[in-house]
PDB file of C-alpha atoms in Angstrom:
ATOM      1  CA  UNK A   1     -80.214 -20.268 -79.066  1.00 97.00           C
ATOM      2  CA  UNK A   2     -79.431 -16.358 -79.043  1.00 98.00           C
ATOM      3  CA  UNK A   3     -78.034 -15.188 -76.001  1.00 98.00           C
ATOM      4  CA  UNK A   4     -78.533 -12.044 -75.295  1.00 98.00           C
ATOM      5  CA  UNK A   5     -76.690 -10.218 -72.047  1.00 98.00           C
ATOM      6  CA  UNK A   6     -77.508  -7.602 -70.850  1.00 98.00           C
ATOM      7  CA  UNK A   7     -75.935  -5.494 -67.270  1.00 96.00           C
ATOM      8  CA  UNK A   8     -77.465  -6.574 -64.045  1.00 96.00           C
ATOM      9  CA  UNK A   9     -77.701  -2.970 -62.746  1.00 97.00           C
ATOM     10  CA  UNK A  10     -77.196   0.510 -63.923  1.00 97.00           C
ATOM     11  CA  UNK A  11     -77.313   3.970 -61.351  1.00 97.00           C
ATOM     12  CA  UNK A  12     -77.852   6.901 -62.733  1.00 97.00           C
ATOM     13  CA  UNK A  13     -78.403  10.763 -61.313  1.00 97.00           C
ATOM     14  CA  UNK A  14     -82.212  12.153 -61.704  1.00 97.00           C
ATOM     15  CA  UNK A  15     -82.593  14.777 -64.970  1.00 97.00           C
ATOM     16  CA  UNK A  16     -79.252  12.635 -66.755  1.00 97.00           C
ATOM     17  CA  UNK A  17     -79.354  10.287 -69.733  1.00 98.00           C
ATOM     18  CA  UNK A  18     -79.059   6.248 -69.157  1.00 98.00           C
ATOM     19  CA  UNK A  19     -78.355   3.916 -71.266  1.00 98.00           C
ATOM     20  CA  UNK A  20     -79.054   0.521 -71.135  1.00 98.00           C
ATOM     21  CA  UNK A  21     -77.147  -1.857 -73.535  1.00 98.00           C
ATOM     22  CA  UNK A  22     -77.788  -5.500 -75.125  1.00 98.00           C
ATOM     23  CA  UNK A  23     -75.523  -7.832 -76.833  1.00 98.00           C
ATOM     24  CA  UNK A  24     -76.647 -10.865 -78.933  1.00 98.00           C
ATOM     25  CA  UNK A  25     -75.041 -13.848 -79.715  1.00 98.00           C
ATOM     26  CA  UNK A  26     -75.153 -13.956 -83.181  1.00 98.00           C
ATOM     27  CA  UNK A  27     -77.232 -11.277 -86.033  1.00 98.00           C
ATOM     28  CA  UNK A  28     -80.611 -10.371 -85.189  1.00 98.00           C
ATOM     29  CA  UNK A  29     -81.407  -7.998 -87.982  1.00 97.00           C
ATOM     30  CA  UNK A  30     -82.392  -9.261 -90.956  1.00 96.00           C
ATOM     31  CA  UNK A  31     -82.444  -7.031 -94.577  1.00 95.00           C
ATOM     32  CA  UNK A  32     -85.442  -5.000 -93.367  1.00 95.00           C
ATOM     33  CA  UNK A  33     -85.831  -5.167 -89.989  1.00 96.00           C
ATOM     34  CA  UNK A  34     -83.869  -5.039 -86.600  1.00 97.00           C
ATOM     35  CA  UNK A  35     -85.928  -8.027 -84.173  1.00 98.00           C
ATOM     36  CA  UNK A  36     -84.411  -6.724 -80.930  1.00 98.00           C
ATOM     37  CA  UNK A  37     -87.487  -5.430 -78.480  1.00 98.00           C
ATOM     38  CA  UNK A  38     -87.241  -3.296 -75.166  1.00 98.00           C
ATOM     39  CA  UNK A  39     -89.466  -3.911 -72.118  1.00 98.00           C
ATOM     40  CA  UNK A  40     -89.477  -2.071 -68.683  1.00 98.00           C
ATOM     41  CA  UNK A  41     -91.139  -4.037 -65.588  1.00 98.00           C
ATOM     42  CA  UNK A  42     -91.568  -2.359 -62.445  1.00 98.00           C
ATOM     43  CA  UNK A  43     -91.827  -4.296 -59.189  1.00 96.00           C
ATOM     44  CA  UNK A  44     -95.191  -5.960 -58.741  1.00 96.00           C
ATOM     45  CA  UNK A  45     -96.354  -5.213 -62.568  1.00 98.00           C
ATOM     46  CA  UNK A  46     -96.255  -7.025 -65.742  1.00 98.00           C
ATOM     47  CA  UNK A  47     -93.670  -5.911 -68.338  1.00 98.00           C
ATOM     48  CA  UNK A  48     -94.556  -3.244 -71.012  1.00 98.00           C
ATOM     49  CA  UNK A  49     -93.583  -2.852 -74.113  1.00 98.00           C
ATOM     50  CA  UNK A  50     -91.191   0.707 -74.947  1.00 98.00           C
ATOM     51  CA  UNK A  51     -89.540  -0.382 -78.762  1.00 98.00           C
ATOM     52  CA  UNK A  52     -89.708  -2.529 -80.987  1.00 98.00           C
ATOM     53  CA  UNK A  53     -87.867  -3.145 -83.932  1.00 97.00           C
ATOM     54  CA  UNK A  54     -84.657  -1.879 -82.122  1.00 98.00           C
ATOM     55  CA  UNK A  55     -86.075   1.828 -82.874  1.00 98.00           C
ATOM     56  CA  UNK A  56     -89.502   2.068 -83.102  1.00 97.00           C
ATOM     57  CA  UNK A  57     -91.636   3.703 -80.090  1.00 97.00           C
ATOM     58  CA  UNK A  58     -94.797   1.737 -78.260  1.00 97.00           C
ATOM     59  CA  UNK A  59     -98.301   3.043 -78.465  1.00 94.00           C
ATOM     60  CA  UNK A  60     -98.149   5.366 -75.397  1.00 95.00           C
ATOM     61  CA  UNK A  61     -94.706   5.671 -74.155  1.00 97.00           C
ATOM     62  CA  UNK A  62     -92.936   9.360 -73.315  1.00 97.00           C
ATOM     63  CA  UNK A  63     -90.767  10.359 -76.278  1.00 98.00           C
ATOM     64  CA  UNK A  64     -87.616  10.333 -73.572  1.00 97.00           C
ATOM     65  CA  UNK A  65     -87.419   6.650 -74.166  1.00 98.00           C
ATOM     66  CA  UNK A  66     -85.302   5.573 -77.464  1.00 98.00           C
ATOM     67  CA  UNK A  67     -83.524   2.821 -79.482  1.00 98.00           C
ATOM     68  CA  UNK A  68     -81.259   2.176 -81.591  1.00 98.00           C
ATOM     69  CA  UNK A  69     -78.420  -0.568 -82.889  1.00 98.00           C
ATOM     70  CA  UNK A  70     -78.672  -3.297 -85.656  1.00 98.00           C
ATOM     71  CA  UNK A  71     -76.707  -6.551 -85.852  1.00 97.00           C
ATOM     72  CA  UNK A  72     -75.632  -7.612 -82.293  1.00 98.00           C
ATOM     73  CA  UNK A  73     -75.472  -4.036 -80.984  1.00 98.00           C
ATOM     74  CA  UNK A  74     -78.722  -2.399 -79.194  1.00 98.00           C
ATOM     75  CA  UNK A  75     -79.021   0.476 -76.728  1.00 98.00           C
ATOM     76  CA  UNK A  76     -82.024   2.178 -74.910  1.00 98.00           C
ATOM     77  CA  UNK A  77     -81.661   5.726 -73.866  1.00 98.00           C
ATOM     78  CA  UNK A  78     -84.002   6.957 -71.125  1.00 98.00           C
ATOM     79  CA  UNK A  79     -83.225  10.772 -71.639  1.00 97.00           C
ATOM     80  CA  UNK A  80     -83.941  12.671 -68.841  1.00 97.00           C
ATOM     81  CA  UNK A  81     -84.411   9.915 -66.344  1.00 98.00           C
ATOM     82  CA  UNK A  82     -87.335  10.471 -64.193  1.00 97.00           C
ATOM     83  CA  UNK A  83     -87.781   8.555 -60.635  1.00 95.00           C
ATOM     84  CA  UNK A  84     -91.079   6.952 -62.573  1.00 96.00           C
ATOM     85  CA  UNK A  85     -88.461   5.235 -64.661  1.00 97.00           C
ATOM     86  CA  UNK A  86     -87.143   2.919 -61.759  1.00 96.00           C
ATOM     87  CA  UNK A  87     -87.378  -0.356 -62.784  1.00 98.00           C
ATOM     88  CA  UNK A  88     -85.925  -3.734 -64.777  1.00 98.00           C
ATOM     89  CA  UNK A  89     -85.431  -3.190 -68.749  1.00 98.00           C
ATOM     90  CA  UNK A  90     -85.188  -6.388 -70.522  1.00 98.00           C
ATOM     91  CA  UNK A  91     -84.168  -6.845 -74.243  1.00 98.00           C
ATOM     92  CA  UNK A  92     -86.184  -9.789 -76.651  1.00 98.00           C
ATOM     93  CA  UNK A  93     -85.275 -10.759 -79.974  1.00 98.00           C
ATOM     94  CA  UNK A  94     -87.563 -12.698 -82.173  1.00 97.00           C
ATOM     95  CA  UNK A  95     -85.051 -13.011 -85.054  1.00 97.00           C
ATOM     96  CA  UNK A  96     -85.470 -16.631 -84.478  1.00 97.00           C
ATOM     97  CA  UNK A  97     -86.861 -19.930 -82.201  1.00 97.00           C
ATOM     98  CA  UNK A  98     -86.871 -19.805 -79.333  1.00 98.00           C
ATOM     99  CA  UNK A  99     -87.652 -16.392 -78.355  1.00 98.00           C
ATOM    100  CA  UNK A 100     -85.135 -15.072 -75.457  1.00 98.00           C
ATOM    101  CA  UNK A 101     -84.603 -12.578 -73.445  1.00 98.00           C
ATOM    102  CA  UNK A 102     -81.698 -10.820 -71.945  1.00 98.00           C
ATOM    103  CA  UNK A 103     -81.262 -11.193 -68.082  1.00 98.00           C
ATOM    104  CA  UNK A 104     -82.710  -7.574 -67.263  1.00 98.00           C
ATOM    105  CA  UNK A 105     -81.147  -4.129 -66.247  1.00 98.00           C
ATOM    106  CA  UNK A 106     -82.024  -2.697 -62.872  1.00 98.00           C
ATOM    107  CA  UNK A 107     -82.117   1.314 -63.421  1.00 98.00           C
ATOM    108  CA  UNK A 108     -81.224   3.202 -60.006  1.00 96.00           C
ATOM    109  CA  UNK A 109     -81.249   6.218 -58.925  1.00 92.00           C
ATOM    110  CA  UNK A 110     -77.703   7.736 -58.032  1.00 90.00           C
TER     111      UNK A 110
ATOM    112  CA  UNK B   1    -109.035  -1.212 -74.713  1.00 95.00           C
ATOM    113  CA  UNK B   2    -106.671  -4.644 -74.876  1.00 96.00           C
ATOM    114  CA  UNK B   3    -106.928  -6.639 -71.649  1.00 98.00           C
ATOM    115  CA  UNK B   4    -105.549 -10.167 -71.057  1.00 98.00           C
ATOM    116  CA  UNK B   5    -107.192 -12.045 -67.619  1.00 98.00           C
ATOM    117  CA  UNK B   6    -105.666 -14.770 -66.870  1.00 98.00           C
ATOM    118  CA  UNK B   7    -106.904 -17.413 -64.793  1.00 98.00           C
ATOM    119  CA  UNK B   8    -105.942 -21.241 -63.123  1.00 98.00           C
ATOM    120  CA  UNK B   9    -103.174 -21.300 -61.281  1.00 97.00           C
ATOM    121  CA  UNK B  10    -102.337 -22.825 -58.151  1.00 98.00           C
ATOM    122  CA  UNK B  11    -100.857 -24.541 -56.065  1.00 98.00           C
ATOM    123  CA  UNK B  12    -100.324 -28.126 -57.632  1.00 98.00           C
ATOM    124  CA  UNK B  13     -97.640 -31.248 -56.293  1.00 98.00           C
ATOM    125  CA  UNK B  14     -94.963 -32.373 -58.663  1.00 98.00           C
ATOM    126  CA  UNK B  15     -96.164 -34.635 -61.176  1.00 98.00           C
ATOM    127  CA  UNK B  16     -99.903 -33.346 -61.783  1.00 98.00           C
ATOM    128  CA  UNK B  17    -101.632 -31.113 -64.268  1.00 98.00           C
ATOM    129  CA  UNK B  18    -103.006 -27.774 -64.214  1.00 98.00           C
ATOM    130  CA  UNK B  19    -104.897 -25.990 -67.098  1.00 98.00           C
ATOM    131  CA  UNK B  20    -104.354 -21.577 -67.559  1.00 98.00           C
ATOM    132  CA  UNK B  21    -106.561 -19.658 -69.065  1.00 98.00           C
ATOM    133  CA  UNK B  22    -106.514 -16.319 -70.611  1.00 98.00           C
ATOM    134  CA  UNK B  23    -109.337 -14.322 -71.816  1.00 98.00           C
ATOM    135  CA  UNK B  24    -108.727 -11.466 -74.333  1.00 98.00           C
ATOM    136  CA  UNK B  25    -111.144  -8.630 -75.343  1.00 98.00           C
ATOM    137  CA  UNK B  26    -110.994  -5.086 -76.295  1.00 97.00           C
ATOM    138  CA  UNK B  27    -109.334  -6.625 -79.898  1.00 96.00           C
ATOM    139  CA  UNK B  28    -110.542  -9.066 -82.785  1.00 97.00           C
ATOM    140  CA  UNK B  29    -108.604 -12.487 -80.699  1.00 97.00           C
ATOM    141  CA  UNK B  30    -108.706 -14.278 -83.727  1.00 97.00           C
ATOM    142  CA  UNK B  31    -106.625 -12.486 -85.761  1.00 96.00           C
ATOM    143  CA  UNK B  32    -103.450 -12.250 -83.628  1.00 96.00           C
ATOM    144  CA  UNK B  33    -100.887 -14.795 -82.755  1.00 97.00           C
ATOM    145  CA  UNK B  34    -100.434 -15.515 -78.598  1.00 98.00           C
ATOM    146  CA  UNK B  35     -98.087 -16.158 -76.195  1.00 98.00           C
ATOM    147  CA  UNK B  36     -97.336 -17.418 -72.823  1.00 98.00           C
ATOM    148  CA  UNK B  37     -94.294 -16.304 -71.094  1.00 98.00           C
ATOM    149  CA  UNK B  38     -92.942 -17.154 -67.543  1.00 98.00           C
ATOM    150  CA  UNK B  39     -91.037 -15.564 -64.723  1.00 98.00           C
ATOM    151  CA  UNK B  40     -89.989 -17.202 -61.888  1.00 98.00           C
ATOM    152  CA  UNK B  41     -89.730 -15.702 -58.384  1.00 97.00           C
ATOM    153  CA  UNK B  42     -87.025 -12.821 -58.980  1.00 96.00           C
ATOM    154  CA  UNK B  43     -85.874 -14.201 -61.931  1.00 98.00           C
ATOM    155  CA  UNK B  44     -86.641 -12.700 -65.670  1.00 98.00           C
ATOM    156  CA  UNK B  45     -88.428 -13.411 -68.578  1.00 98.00           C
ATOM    157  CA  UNK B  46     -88.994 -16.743 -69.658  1.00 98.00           C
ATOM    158  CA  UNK B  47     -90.871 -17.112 -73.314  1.00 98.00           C
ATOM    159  CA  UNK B  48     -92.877 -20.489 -73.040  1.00 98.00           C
ATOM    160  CA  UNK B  49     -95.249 -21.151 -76.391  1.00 98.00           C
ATOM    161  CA  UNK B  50     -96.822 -19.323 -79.159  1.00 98.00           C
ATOM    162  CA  UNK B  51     -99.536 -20.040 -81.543  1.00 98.00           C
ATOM    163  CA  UNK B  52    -100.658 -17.885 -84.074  1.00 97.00           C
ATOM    164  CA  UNK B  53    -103.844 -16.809 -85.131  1.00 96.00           C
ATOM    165  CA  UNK B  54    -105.641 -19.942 -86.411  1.00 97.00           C
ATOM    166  CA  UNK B  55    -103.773 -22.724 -84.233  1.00 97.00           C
ATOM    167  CA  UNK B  56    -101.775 -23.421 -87.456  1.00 98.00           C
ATOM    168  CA  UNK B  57     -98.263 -22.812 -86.143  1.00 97.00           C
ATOM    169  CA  UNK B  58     -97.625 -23.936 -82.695  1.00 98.00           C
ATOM    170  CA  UNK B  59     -94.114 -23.606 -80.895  1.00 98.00           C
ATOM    171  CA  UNK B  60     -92.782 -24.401 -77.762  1.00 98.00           C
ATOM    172  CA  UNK B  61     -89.958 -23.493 -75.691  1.00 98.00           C
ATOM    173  CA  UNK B  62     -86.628 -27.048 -74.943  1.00 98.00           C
ATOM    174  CA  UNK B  63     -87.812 -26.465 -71.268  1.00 98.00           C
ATOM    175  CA  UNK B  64     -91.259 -27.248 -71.807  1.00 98.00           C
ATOM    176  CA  UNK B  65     -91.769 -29.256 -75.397  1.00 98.00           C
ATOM    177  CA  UNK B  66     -93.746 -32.710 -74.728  1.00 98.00           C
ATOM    178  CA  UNK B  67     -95.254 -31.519 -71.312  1.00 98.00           C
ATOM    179  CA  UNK B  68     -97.009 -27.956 -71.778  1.00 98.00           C
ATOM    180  CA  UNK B  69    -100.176 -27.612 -74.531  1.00 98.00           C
ATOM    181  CA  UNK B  70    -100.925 -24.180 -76.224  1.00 98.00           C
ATOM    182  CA  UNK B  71    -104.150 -24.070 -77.510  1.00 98.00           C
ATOM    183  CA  UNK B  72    -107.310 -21.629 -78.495  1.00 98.00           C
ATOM    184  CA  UNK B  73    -110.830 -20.737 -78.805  1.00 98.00           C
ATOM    185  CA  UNK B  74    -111.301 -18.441 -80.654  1.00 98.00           C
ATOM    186  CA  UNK B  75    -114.826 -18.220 -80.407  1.00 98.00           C
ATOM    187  CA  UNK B  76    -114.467 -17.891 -76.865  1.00 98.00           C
ATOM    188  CA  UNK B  77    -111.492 -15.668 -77.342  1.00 98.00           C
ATOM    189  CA  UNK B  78    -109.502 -17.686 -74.804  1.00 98.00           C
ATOM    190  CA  UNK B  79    -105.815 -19.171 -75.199  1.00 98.00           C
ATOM    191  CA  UNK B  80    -104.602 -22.095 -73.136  1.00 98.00           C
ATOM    192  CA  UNK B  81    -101.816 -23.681 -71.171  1.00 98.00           C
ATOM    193  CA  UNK B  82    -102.365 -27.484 -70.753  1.00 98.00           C
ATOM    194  CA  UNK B  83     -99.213 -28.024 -68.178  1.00 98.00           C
ATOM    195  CA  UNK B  84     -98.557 -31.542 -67.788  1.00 98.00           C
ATOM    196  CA  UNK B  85     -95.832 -33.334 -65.883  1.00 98.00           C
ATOM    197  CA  UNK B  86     -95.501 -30.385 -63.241  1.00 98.00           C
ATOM    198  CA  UNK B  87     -91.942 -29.824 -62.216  1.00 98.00           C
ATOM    199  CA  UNK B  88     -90.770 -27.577 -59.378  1.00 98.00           C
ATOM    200  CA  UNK B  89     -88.727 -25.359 -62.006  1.00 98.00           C
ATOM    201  CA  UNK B  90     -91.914 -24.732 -63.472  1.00 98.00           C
ATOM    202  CA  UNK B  91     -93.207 -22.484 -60.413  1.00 98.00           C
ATOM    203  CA  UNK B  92     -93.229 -19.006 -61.882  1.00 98.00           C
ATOM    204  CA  UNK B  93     -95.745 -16.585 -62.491  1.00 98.00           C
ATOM    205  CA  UNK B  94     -97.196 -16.934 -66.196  1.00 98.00           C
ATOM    206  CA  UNK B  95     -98.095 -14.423 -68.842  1.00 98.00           C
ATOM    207  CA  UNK B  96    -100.254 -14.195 -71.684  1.00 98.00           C
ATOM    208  CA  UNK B  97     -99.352 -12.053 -74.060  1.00 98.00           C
ATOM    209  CA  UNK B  98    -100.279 -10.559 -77.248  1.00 95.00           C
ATOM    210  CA  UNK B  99     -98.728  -9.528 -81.177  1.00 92.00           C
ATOM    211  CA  UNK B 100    -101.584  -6.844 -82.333  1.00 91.00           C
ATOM    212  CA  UNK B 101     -99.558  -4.871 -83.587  1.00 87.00           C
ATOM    213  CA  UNK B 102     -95.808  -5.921 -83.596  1.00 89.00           C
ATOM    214  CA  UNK B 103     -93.720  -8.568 -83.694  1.00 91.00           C
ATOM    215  CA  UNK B 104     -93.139  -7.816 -80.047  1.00 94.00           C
ATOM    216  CA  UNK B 105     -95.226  -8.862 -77.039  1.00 96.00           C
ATOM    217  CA  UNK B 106     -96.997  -5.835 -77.165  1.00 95.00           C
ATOM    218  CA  UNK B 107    -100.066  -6.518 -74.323  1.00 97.00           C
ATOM    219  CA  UNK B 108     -99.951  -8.506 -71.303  1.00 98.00           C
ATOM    220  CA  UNK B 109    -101.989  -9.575 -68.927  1.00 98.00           C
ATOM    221  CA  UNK B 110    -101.356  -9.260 -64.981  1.00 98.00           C
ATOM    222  CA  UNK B 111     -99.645 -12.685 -64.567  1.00 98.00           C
ATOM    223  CA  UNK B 112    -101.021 -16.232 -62.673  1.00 98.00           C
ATOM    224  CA  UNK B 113     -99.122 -17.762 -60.026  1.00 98.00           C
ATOM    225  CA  UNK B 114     -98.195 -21.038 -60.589  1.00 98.00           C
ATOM    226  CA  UNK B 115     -97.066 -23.170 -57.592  1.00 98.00           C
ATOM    227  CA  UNK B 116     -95.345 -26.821 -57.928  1.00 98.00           C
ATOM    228  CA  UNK B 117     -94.911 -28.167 -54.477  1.00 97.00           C
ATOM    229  CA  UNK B 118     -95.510 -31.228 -52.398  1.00 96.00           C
TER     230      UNK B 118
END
């Protein structure tokens, strides 16, 4: 299986950048495309999808959100952070069966 | 507008059965593959089973291979979680969720508790 770990928490100051990182096990990029997924999942709610394909931005979601990273390597920037933005990111990759997910970053406010 | 209901959960004793339901709309259901996906009481994300579009590719997560059932109408655009063999680590709340438009999970419904307890 592809393990993918992610930091438990992360606290960042209001109006900065933060960026949230995931590590995979093994490749999850193939020739064309990077399989590495960001969700965020605020208490109470069901997780939403920000990126996919390691880069590309969700129907709907604020420009201040980004990816990037190929191979084993992914980031999310939130850039500025905004209070609305507290909550758990998780990382997927469906480069191959089963699907996982990383363990989930908890974004604070500093 | 995508939305994902889910429906049947419970609370259920080890051992027994318990059938979820999710019922899609706002998209063409039977043209997209689904998913279920779990989360346990502050845990994370737990992918469960997929099935794609005409019930012609079915996988299932170690954790739950020989107990759980994905299935779908697609006439009724519904999916389905036959759970079988009910184990406490199964308690979690589950997810149906969608690939419209990615390879991601892209929709999801509001979640179904799931309960396992004598």
């Amino acid at each position: 299986d592809i393990v993918l770990t992610q930091s438990p928490a992360l606290a960042v100051s209001l109006g900065q950048r933060a960026t949230i990182s995931c590590r995979a096990s093994q490749s999850v990029s193939t020739s064309s495309y990077n399989l590495m997924h960001w969700y965020q999942q605020k208490p109470g709610e069901q997780p939403k999808l920000l990126i996919y394909d390691a880069s590309n931005l969700a129907s709907g979601i604020p420009v201040r959100f980004s990816g990037s990273g190929s191979g084993t390597d992914f980031t999310l920037t939130i850039n500025p952070v905004q209070a609305d933005d507290i909550a758990t990111y998780y990382c997927q990759q469906s480069r191959e069966l089963p699907l996982t997910f990383g363990s989930g970053t908890k974004l604070e406010i500093k | 507008e995508v939305q994902l209901v889910e429906s049947g959960g419970g609370l259920v004793q080890p051992g027994r059965s318990l059938k979820l339901s999710c019922l899609a709309s706002g998209f063409t259901f039977s043209n997209y593959g689904m998913n279920w996906i779990r989360q346990a009481p502050g845990k994370g994300l737990e992918w469960v089973a997929s099935i794609s579009s005409s019930s012609s590719y079915i996988y299932y997560a170690d954790t739950v291979k020989g107990r759980f059932t994905i299935s779908r109408d697609n006439a009724k655009n519904t999916l389905y979680l036959q759970m079988t063999s009910l184990r406490s680590e199964d308690t979690a709340l589950y997810y149906c969720a969608s690939l419209i438009t990615t390879v991601a999970f892209d929709y999801w419904g509001q979640g179904v508790m799931v309960t396992v307890s004598s």
